[in-house]
Amino acid sequence: MARKPPAAVSDHRPTARWRVVGLSAGLLPGLYAPHAGAQTVGPGTITSTVNVSSGTTTIVGGTSVVPGGYAARVTGGTLVVDPGAVAPGPITLNATALNANAIYATGGTVDLRAGSAGLFTSGNAADALWTQNSGVSATAAGGLGIRTTGSYGTVGGLPVGSYGAVASSRSSISLTNATILTEGQGAAAAYAIDSQLSLTGVSIETRGAAY
């Protein structure tokens, strides 16, 4: 399978991502802040990007985040995805735009707790989970399902596939008892660039042809 050079990913892809601007988490419908530094999103349908820059933001059970572009962006603090919180039930984060992500973390941490959670993308060159920069981490305790259906797209003049999980620029991703399915042309299930990617009990399936 043809892959983009690591240098090209680092140089071009993050720049394109910042073109999408979501609403502050404090403006999201269905969100409340029980005390300073802690916020809760859901339950219900959220149609704006969940942005986390400090403190802890928890997406609770029975929540579907469907903004079209980035579902969640983390630049600091902690994003918790907890299917067992408040109204226990599945959580889905869905990004449909070109070069968008279900979760895109350039700072802070992502904590995907045990339970039914799904990270989905359908746009071209759209990855489900992306971490970037030293010290940034994402962990999944069990029950996470990742699926991308988009094909490759041109980003920064380069063909880019729709990957399942990408750890870049000395960040880390650790997934336990998860599933990753990529269906578009040029897609890959998992990709690490100068970073750490740990997969334990993870089922991987790729269906798309190489580009």
Short mmCIF file of C-alpha atoms in Angstrom, two decimals:
data_model
loop_
_atom_site.label_atom_id
_atom_site.label_comp_id
_atom_site.label_asym_id
_atom_site.label_seq_id
_atom_site.Cartn_x
_atom_site.Cartn_y
_atom_site.Cartn_z
CA MET A 1 0.00 0.00 0.00
CA ALA A 2 1.37 3.38 -0.97
CA ARG A 3 1.77 5.69 1.99
CA LYS A 4 2.51 9.36 2.31
CA PRO A 5 6.03 10.15 3.58
CA PRO A 6 6.11 10.91 7.33
CA ALA A 7 7.62 14.34 6.69
CA ALA A 8 4.73 15.21 4.41
CA VAL A 9 2.21 14.31 7.09
CA SER A 10 3.93 16.48 9.68
CA ASP A 11 4.43 19.45 7.38
CA HIS A 12 1.13 19.63 5.55
CA ARG A 13 -1.71 17.87 7.26
CA PRO A 14 -1.87 19.78 10.59
CA THR A 15 -1.92 23.12 8.76
CA ALA A 16 -4.98 22.13 6.76
CA ARG A 17 -6.80 20.95 9.88
CA TRP A 18 -6.85 24.38 11.47
CA ARG A 19 -9.03 25.75 8.68
CA VAL A 20 -12.10 24.34 10.41
CA VAL A 21 -13.21 26.42 13.38
CA GLY A 22 -15.69 24.95 15.85
CA LEU A 23 -17.65 26.55 18.66
CA SER A 24 -16.34 26.74 22.19
CA ALA A 25 -17.47 23.82 24.31
CA GLY A 26 -19.15 26.36 26.58
CA LEU A 27 -21.54 27.24 23.73
CA LEU A 28 -22.65 23.71 22.96
CA PRO A 29 -26.29 22.82 23.47
CA GLY A 30 -26.81 20.29 26.24
CA LEU A 31 -23.63 21.29 28.06
CA TYR A 32 -23.34 22.43 31.66
CA ALA A 33 -20.43 23.27 33.97
CA PRO A 34 -20.98 21.99 37.51
CA HIS A 35 -17.84 23.76 38.67
CA ALA A 36 -14.95 25.63 37.16
CA GLY A 37 -12.68 23.45 35.07
CA ALA A 38 -15.20 20.63 34.58
CA GLN A 39 -17.81 20.43 31.83
CA THR A 40 -20.24 17.79 30.62
CA VAL A 41 -21.50 17.34 27.07
CA GLY A 42 -24.75 15.49 26.37
CA PRO A 43 -26.76 13.39 26.44
CA GLY A 44 -28.47 13.92 23.09
CA THR A 45 -27.32 15.14 19.69
CA ILE A 46 -24.55 17.77 19.56
CA THR A 47 -24.12 19.58 16.23
CA SER A 48 -21.07 21.72 17.10
CA THR A 49 -17.42 20.75 17.51
CA VAL A 50 -16.45 19.88 21.09
CA ASN A 51 -13.35 22.01 21.80
CA VAL A 52 -11.24 21.27 24.88
CA SER A 53 -8.42 23.66 25.84
CA SER A 54 -8.21 23.23 29.65
CA GLY A 55 -9.84 21.42 32.54
CA THR A 56 -11.88 18.28 31.96
CA THR A 57 -14.70 17.89 29.47
CA THR A 58 -16.72 14.68 29.63
CA ILE A 59 -18.94 13.42 26.83
CA VAL A 60 -21.55 11.30 28.61
CA GLY A 61 -23.48 8.21 27.58
CA GLY A 62 -26.22 8.53 25.00
CA THR A 63 -24.49 11.35 23.12
CA SER A 64 -23.97 11.71 19.37
CA VAL A 65 -21.59 14.43 18.16
CA VAL A 66 -22.29 15.20 14.48
CA PRO A 67 -21.00 18.65 13.50
CA GLY A 68 -19.95 17.66 9.99
CA GLY A 69 -16.37 18.86 10.44
CA TYR A 70 -14.21 17.94 13.41
CA ALA A 71 -16.25 16.20 16.10
CA ALA A 72 -13.77 16.98 18.90
CA ARG A 73 -10.53 18.96 19.08
CA VAL A 74 -8.24 18.90 22.11
CA THR A 75 -5.53 21.53 22.56
CA GLY A 76 -5.13 21.15 26.34
CA GLY A 77 -6.82 19.66 29.37
CA THR A 78 -8.57 16.30 29.18
CA LEU A 79 -11.35 14.98 26.98
CA VAL A 80 -13.17 12.07 28.62
CA VAL A 81 -15.52 9.90 26.57
CA ASP A 82 -17.51 7.91 29.12
CA PRO A 83 -20.43 5.74 27.93
CA GLY A 84 -21.25 4.92 31.54
CA ALA A 85 -21.69 8.52 32.73
CA VAL A 86 -25.01 10.28 33.50
CA ALA A 87 -27.22 8.46 30.96
CA PRO A 88 -25.43 5.18 30.23
CA GLY A 89 -25.44 4.35 26.54
CA PRO A 90 -23.38 4.43 23.33
CA ILE A 91 -21.39 7.50 22.32
CA THR A 92 -20.58 8.36 18.71
CA LEU A 93 -18.34 11.09 17.27
CA ASN A 94 -18.76 11.50 13.53
CA ALA A 95 -16.82 13.72 11.11
CA THR A 96 -17.93 13.93 7.47
CA ALA A 97 -15.82 16.71 5.93
CA LEU A 98 -12.59 16.48 3.91
CA ASN A 99 -9.51 16.16 6.17
CA ALA A 100 -11.62 16.24 9.35
CA ASN A 101 -11.28 13.98 12.39
CA ALA A 102 -13.58 12.40 14.93
CA ILE A 103 -10.98 13.34 17.58
CA TYR A 104 -7.97 15.55 16.84
CA ALA A 105 -5.60 16.16 19.78
CA THR A 106 -2.60 18.49 19.60
CA GLY A 107 -2.42 19.02 23.37
CA GLY A 108 -3.70 17.46 26.57
CA THR A 109 -5.06 13.93 26.87
CA VAL A 110 -7.93 11.82 25.54
CA ASP A 111 -9.47 9.23 27.87
CA LEU A 112 -11.86 6.82 26.12
CA ARG A 113 -13.36 4.84 28.96
CA ALA A 114 -14.73 1.31 28.78
CA GLY A 115 -18.06 0.96 27.04
CA SER A 116 -19.64 1.35 23.63
CA ALA A 117 -18.04 4.29 21.80
CA GLY A 118 -17.58 4.87 18.09
CA LEU A 119 -15.28 7.20 16.14
CA PHE A 120 -16.45 7.53 12.55
CA THR A 121 -15.39 9.53 9.49
CA SER A 122 -16.81 9.52 5.97
CA GLY A 123 -14.95 12.41 4.34
CA ASN A 124 -11.91 11.84 2.16
CA ALA A 125 -8.51 12.13 3.90
CA ALA A 126 -10.37 12.00 7.21
CA ASP A 127 -8.87 10.10 10.15
CA ALA A 128 -10.87 8.88 13.15
CA LEU A 129 -8.28 9.48 15.91
CA TRP A 130 -5.22 11.71 15.51
CA THR A 131 -2.72 12.72 18.21
CA GLN A 132 0.16 15.11 17.68
CA ASN A 133 3.00 16.68 19.71
CA SER A 134 5.16 15.48 22.59
CA GLY A 135 3.23 14.44 25.69
CA VAL A 136 -0.15 14.21 23.97
CA SER A 137 -1.85 10.86 24.53
CA ALA A 138 -5.04 8.97 23.84
CA THR A 139 -6.07 5.76 25.61
CA ALA A 140 -9.07 3.47 25.11
CA ALA A 141 -9.96 0.99 27.86
CA GLY A 142 -12.24 -1.29 25.83
CA GLY A 143 -15.28 -1.25 23.58
CA LEU A 144 -14.08 1.38 21.11
CA GLY A 145 -15.05 0.97 17.47
CA ILE A 146 -13.25 2.98 14.77
CA ARG A 147 -14.50 3.14 11.19
CA THR A 148 -13.49 5.30 8.21
CA THR A 149 -15.26 5.06 4.84
CA GLY A 150 -13.69 7.95 2.93
CA SER A 151 -11.17 7.54 0.15
CA TYR A 152 -7.90 9.42 -0.23
CA GLY A 153 -7.94 13.17 -0.76
CA THR A 154 -5.37 15.79 -1.70
CA VAL A 155 -3.96 17.69 1.28
CA GLY A 156 -1.06 20.08 0.80
CA GLY A 157 -0.65 18.75 -2.72
CA LEU A 158 -0.27 15.16 -1.54
CA PRO A 159 -2.64 12.17 -1.66
CA VAL A 160 -3.75 11.32 1.89
CA GLY A 161 -5.82 8.30 2.96
CA SER A 162 -8.51 8.09 5.63
CA TYR A 163 -6.75 6.34 8.52
CA GLY A 164 -8.19 4.79 11.66
CA ALA A 165 -5.67 5.89 14.31
CA VAL A 166 -2.62 8.11 13.76
CA ALA A 167 0.01 9.00 16.38
CA SER A 168 2.41 11.70 15.18
CA SER A 169 5.19 14.02 16.41
CA ARG A 170 6.12 12.08 19.58
CA SER A 171 2.58 11.53 20.82
CA SER A 172 1.07 8.22 21.88
CA ILE A 173 -2.07 6.14 21.36
CA SER A 174 -2.97 3.02 23.36
CA LEU A 175 -6.03 0.97 22.37
CA THR A 176 -7.31 -2.11 24.23
CA ASN A 177 -10.05 -4.46 23.01
CA ALA A 178 -11.03 -2.20 20.12
CA THR A 179 -11.94 -2.65 16.45
CA ILE A 180 -10.64 -0.68 13.48
CA LEU A 181 -12.25 -0.87 10.03
CA THR A 182 -11.15 1.26 7.08
CA GLU A 183 -13.01 0.95 3.78
CA GLY A 184 -11.79 3.71 1.46
CA GLN A 185 -9.06 3.56 -1.17
CA GLY A 186 -5.62 4.25 0.25
CA ALA A 187 -6.74 3.87 3.87
CA ALA A 188 -4.76 2.27 6.69
CA ALA A 189 -5.96 1.09 10.09
CA ALA A 190 -3.12 2.47 12.23
CA TYR A 191 -0.09 4.66 11.55
CA ALA A 192 2.68 5.95 13.85
CA ILE A 193 5.12 8.71 12.88
CA ASP A 194 7.98 9.26 15.39
CA SER A 195 5.46 8.20 18.07
CA GLN A 196 4.18 5.25 20.08
CA LEU A 197 1.16 3.17 19.09
CA SER A 198 0.11 0.32 21.37
CA LEU A 199 -2.60 -2.14 20.32
CA THR A 200 -3.82 -4.87 22.69
CA GLY A 201 -6.63 -7.17 21.63
CA VAL A 202 -7.43 -4.93 18.65
CA SER A 203 -9.18 -6.31 15.57
CA ILE A 204 -8.08 -4.66 12.31
CA GLU A 205 -9.69 -4.87 8.87
CA THR A 206 -8.89 -2.81 5.76
CA ARG A 207 -11.01 -3.12 2.61
CA GLY A 208 -9.88 -0.32 0.32
CA ALA A 209 -7.36 -0.83 -2.49
CA ALA A 210 -4.03 1.00 -2.65
CA TYR A 211 -3.91 4.29 -4.55
#
